[in-house]
């Protein structure tokens, strides 16, 4: 029963988004309704930024959500996963731009991503090999 309700809500959302394409009022309602969702997407990336930068990222997320509404094609899949991809992409682009202006770099993966994590077995193995090679070089010198 719960799965059926989730599917119905997803379909209802998809239909609402299609209707919102032609209605500014409906678009605004969706943006307001999904503000907590947008904040949660921004929170994934904004922990190390000041309030001004977090606000900039939130604005980026809102604009990306609006863009997702306007460009959504119901025949291509569900809205929410599509919107999430658009939002993530725009936020990352914005962070890269902010870091470029500051002369910093940004990792390609999120901190909790296995490929970027110090807990990743592959990263741990590579680190250990590098450490052992450096240690051998130091002992030979």
mmCIF file of C-alpha atoms in Angstrom, residues 5-140:
data_model
loop_
_atom_site.group_PDB
_atom_site.id
_atom_site.type_symbol
_atom_site.label_atom_id
_atom_site.label_comp_id
_atom_site.label_asym_id
_atom_site.label_seq_id
_atom_site.Cartn_x
_atom_site.Cartn_y
_atom_site.Cartn_z
ATOM 1 C CA UNK A 5 0.878 5.845 -2.451
ATOM 2 C CA UNK A 6 4.428 6.886 -3.310
ATOM 3 C CA UNK A 7 3.885 6.094 -6.983
ATOM 4 C CA UNK A 8 0.597 8.024 -7.004
ATOM 5 C CA UNK A 9 2.275 11.043 -5.358
ATOM 6 C CA UNK A 10 5.116 10.907 -7.902
ATOM 7 C CA UNK A 11 2.657 10.779 -10.791
ATOM 8 C CA UNK A 12 0.649 13.639 -9.242
ATOM 9 C CA UNK A 13 3.844 15.683 -8.944
ATOM 10 C CA UNK A 14 4.746 14.982 -12.567
ATOM 11 C CA UNK A 15 1.295 16.158 -13.686
ATOM 12 C CA UNK A 16 1.548 19.278 -11.484
ATOM 13 C CA UNK A 17 4.932 20.114 -13.009
ATOM 14 C CA UNK A 18 3.548 19.797 -16.542
ATOM 15 C CA UNK A 19 0.716 22.163 -15.590
ATOM 16 C CA UNK A 20 3.181 24.541 -13.884
ATOM 17 C CA UNK A 21 5.039 25.055 -17.150
ATOM 18 C CA UNK A 22 2.184 27.274 -18.300
ATOM 19 C CA UNK A 23 1.327 28.851 -14.962
ATOM 20 C CA UNK A 24 3.616 31.174 -13.023
ATOM 21 C CA UNK A 25 1.389 30.771 -9.972
ATOM 22 C CA UNK A 26 1.711 26.981 -10.036
ATOM 23 C CA UNK A 27 5.468 27.264 -10.537
ATOM 24 C CA UNK A 28 5.749 29.532 -7.495
ATOM 25 C CA UNK A 29 3.638 27.113 -5.439
ATOM 26 C CA UNK A 30 5.944 24.233 -6.362
ATOM 27 C CA UNK A 31 9.061 26.240 -5.507
ATOM 28 C CA UNK A 32 7.623 27.215 -2.116
ATOM 29 C CA UNK A 33 6.443 23.668 -1.436
ATOM 30 C CA UNK A 34 9.849 22.220 -2.309
ATOM 31 C CA UNK A 35 11.939 24.796 -0.426
ATOM 32 C CA UNK A 36 12.918 22.211 2.251
ATOM 33 C CA UNK A 37 14.000 19.846 -0.532
ATOM 34 C CA UNK A 38 16.082 22.618 -2.108
ATOM 35 C CA UNK A 39 17.669 23.489 1.241
ATOM 36 C CA UNK A 40 18.582 19.853 1.800
ATOM 37 C CA UNK A 41 20.284 19.690 -1.610
ATOM 38 C CA UNK A 42 22.269 22.861 -0.833
ATOM 39 C CA UNK A 43 23.228 21.611 2.648
ATOM 40 C CA UNK A 44 25.132 18.725 1.068
ATOM 41 C CA UNK A 45 27.597 21.172 -0.467
ATOM 42 C CA UNK A 46 27.558 24.308 1.664
ATOM 43 C CA UNK A 47 28.974 23.323 5.062
ATOM 44 C CA UNK A 48 32.305 25.059 4.540
ATOM 45 C CA UNK A 49 30.903 28.265 3.085
ATOM 46 C CA UNK A 50 29.819 31.476 4.773
ATOM 47 C CA UNK A 51 26.209 32.650 4.927
ATOM 48 C CA UNK A 52 26.468 34.776 1.786
ATOM 49 C CA UNK A 53 27.838 31.851 -0.240
ATOM 50 C CA UNK A 54 25.174 29.492 1.142
ATOM 51 C CA UNK A 55 22.494 31.997 0.110
ATOM 52 C CA UNK A 56 24.055 32.143 -3.345
ATOM 53 C CA UNK A 57 23.933 28.353 -3.585
ATOM 54 C CA UNK A 58 20.299 28.344 -2.426
ATOM 55 C CA UNK A 59 19.432 30.892 -5.124
ATOM 56 C CA UNK A 60 21.207 28.670 -7.622
ATOM 57 C CA UNK A 61 19.136 25.692 -6.441
ATOM 58 C CA UNK A 62 15.891 27.663 -6.795
ATOM 59 C CA UNK A 63 16.796 28.761 -10.316
ATOM 60 C CA UNK A 64 17.789 25.191 -11.214
ATOM 61 C CA UNK A 65 14.484 23.876 -9.842
ATOM 62 C CA UNK A 66 12.635 26.437 -11.960
ATOM 63 C CA UNK A 67 14.714 25.409 -14.968
ATOM 64 C CA UNK A 68 13.859 21.758 -14.272
ATOM 65 C CA UNK A 69 10.142 22.622 -14.199
ATOM 66 C CA UNK A 70 10.359 24.431 -17.532
ATOM 67 C CA UNK A 71 12.404 21.709 -19.246
ATOM 68 C CA UNK A 72 10.735 18.633 -17.744
ATOM 69 C CA UNK A 73 9.479 16.050 -20.241
ATOM 70 C CA UNK A 74 7.064 13.578 -18.667
ATOM 71 C CA UNK A 75 7.950 10.973 -21.295
ATOM 72 C CA UNK A 76 11.582 10.915 -20.129
ATOM 73 C CA UNK A 77 10.916 9.848 -16.523
ATOM 74 C CA UNK A 78 9.951 11.199 -13.117
ATOM 75 C CA UNK A 79 10.374 14.847 -12.216
ATOM 76 C CA UNK A 80 12.072 14.668 -8.834
ATOM 77 C CA UNK A 81 15.135 12.630 -9.924
ATOM 78 C CA UNK A 82 15.451 14.894 -12.958
ATOM 79 C CA UNK A 83 15.210 18.026 -10.814
ATOM 80 C CA UNK A 84 17.780 16.632 -8.406
ATOM 81 C CA UNK A 85 20.281 16.108 -11.244
ATOM 82 C CA UNK A 86 19.724 19.619 -12.600
ATOM 83 C CA UNK A 87 20.073 21.156 -9.125
ATOM 84 C CA UNK A 88 23.216 19.163 -8.311
ATOM 85 C CA UNK A 89 24.788 20.117 -11.612
ATOM 86 C CA UNK A 90 24.069 23.838 -11.196
ATOM 87 C CA UNK A 91 25.274 23.880 -7.579
ATOM 88 C CA UNK A 92 28.542 22.176 -8.508
ATOM 89 C CA UNK A 93 29.027 24.599 -11.411
ATOM 90 C CA UNK A 94 28.420 27.503 -9.034
ATOM 91 C CA UNK A 95 30.869 26.137 -6.434
ATOM 92 C CA UNK A 96 33.518 25.686 -9.102
ATOM 93 C CA UNK A 97 32.999 29.273 -10.203
ATOM 94 C CA UNK A 98 33.236 30.551 -6.605
ATOM 95 C CA UNK A 99 36.416 28.552 -6.052
ATOM 96 C CA UNK A 100 37.909 29.719 -9.328
ATOM 97 C CA UNK A 101 37.400 33.317 -8.206
ATOM 98 C CA UNK A 102 39.063 32.507 -4.869
ATOM 99 C CA UNK A 103 41.846 30.489 -6.476
ATOM 100 C CA UNK A 104 40.770 27.273 -4.742
ATOM 101 C CA UNK A 105 39.983 23.876 -6.215
ATOM 102 C CA UNK A 106 37.031 21.604 -5.614
ATOM 103 C CA UNK A 107 37.017 17.807 -5.464
ATOM 104 C CA UNK A 108 35.113 16.011 -8.193
ATOM 105 C CA UNK A 109 33.224 13.857 -5.698
ATOM 106 C CA UNK A 110 31.269 14.627 -2.545
ATOM 107 C CA UNK A 111 33.007 13.994 0.783
ATOM 108 C CA UNK A 112 30.811 10.980 1.455
ATOM 109 C CA UNK A 113 31.530 9.484 -1.960
ATOM 110 C CA UNK A 114 33.527 6.249 -1.720
ATOM 111 C CA UNK A 115 35.941 7.318 -4.454
ATOM 112 C CA UNK A 116 36.924 10.410 -2.463
ATOM 113 C CA UNK A 117 36.805 8.920 1.000
ATOM 114 C CA UNK A 118 39.840 8.039 3.095
ATOM 115 C CA UNK A 119 37.845 4.947 4.087
ATOM 116 C CA UNK A 120 37.814 3.672 0.524
ATOM 117 C CA UNK A 121 39.786 0.410 0.255
ATOM 118 C CA UNK A 122 41.310 1.510 -3.056
ATOM 119 C CA UNK A 123 42.473 4.858 -1.660
ATOM 120 C CA UNK A 124 43.805 3.161 1.479
ATOM 121 C CA UNK A 125 45.774 0.621 -0.615
ATOM 122 C CA UNK A 126 47.283 3.303 -2.850
ATOM 123 C CA UNK A 127 48.186 5.407 0.190
ATOM 124 C CA UNK A 128 49.876 2.467 1.884
ATOM 125 C CA UNK A 129 51.891 1.628 -1.242
ATOM 126 C CA UNK A 130 53.009 5.255 -1.580
ATOM 127 C CA UNK A 131 53.938 5.408 2.109
ATOM 128 C CA UNK A 132 55.962 2.168 1.889
ATOM 129 C CA UNK A 133 57.758 3.350 -1.285
ATOM 130 C CA UNK A 134 58.607 6.695 0.357
ATOM 131 C CA UNK A 135 59.832 4.872 3.461
ATOM 132 C CA UNK A 136 62.085 2.610 1.353
ATOM 133 C CA UNK A 137 63.475 5.631 -0.504
ATOM 134 C CA UNK A 138 64.183 7.368 2.794
ATOM 135 C CA UNK A 139 66.004 4.307 4.174
ATOM 136 C CA UNK A 140 68.164 4.019 1.024
#
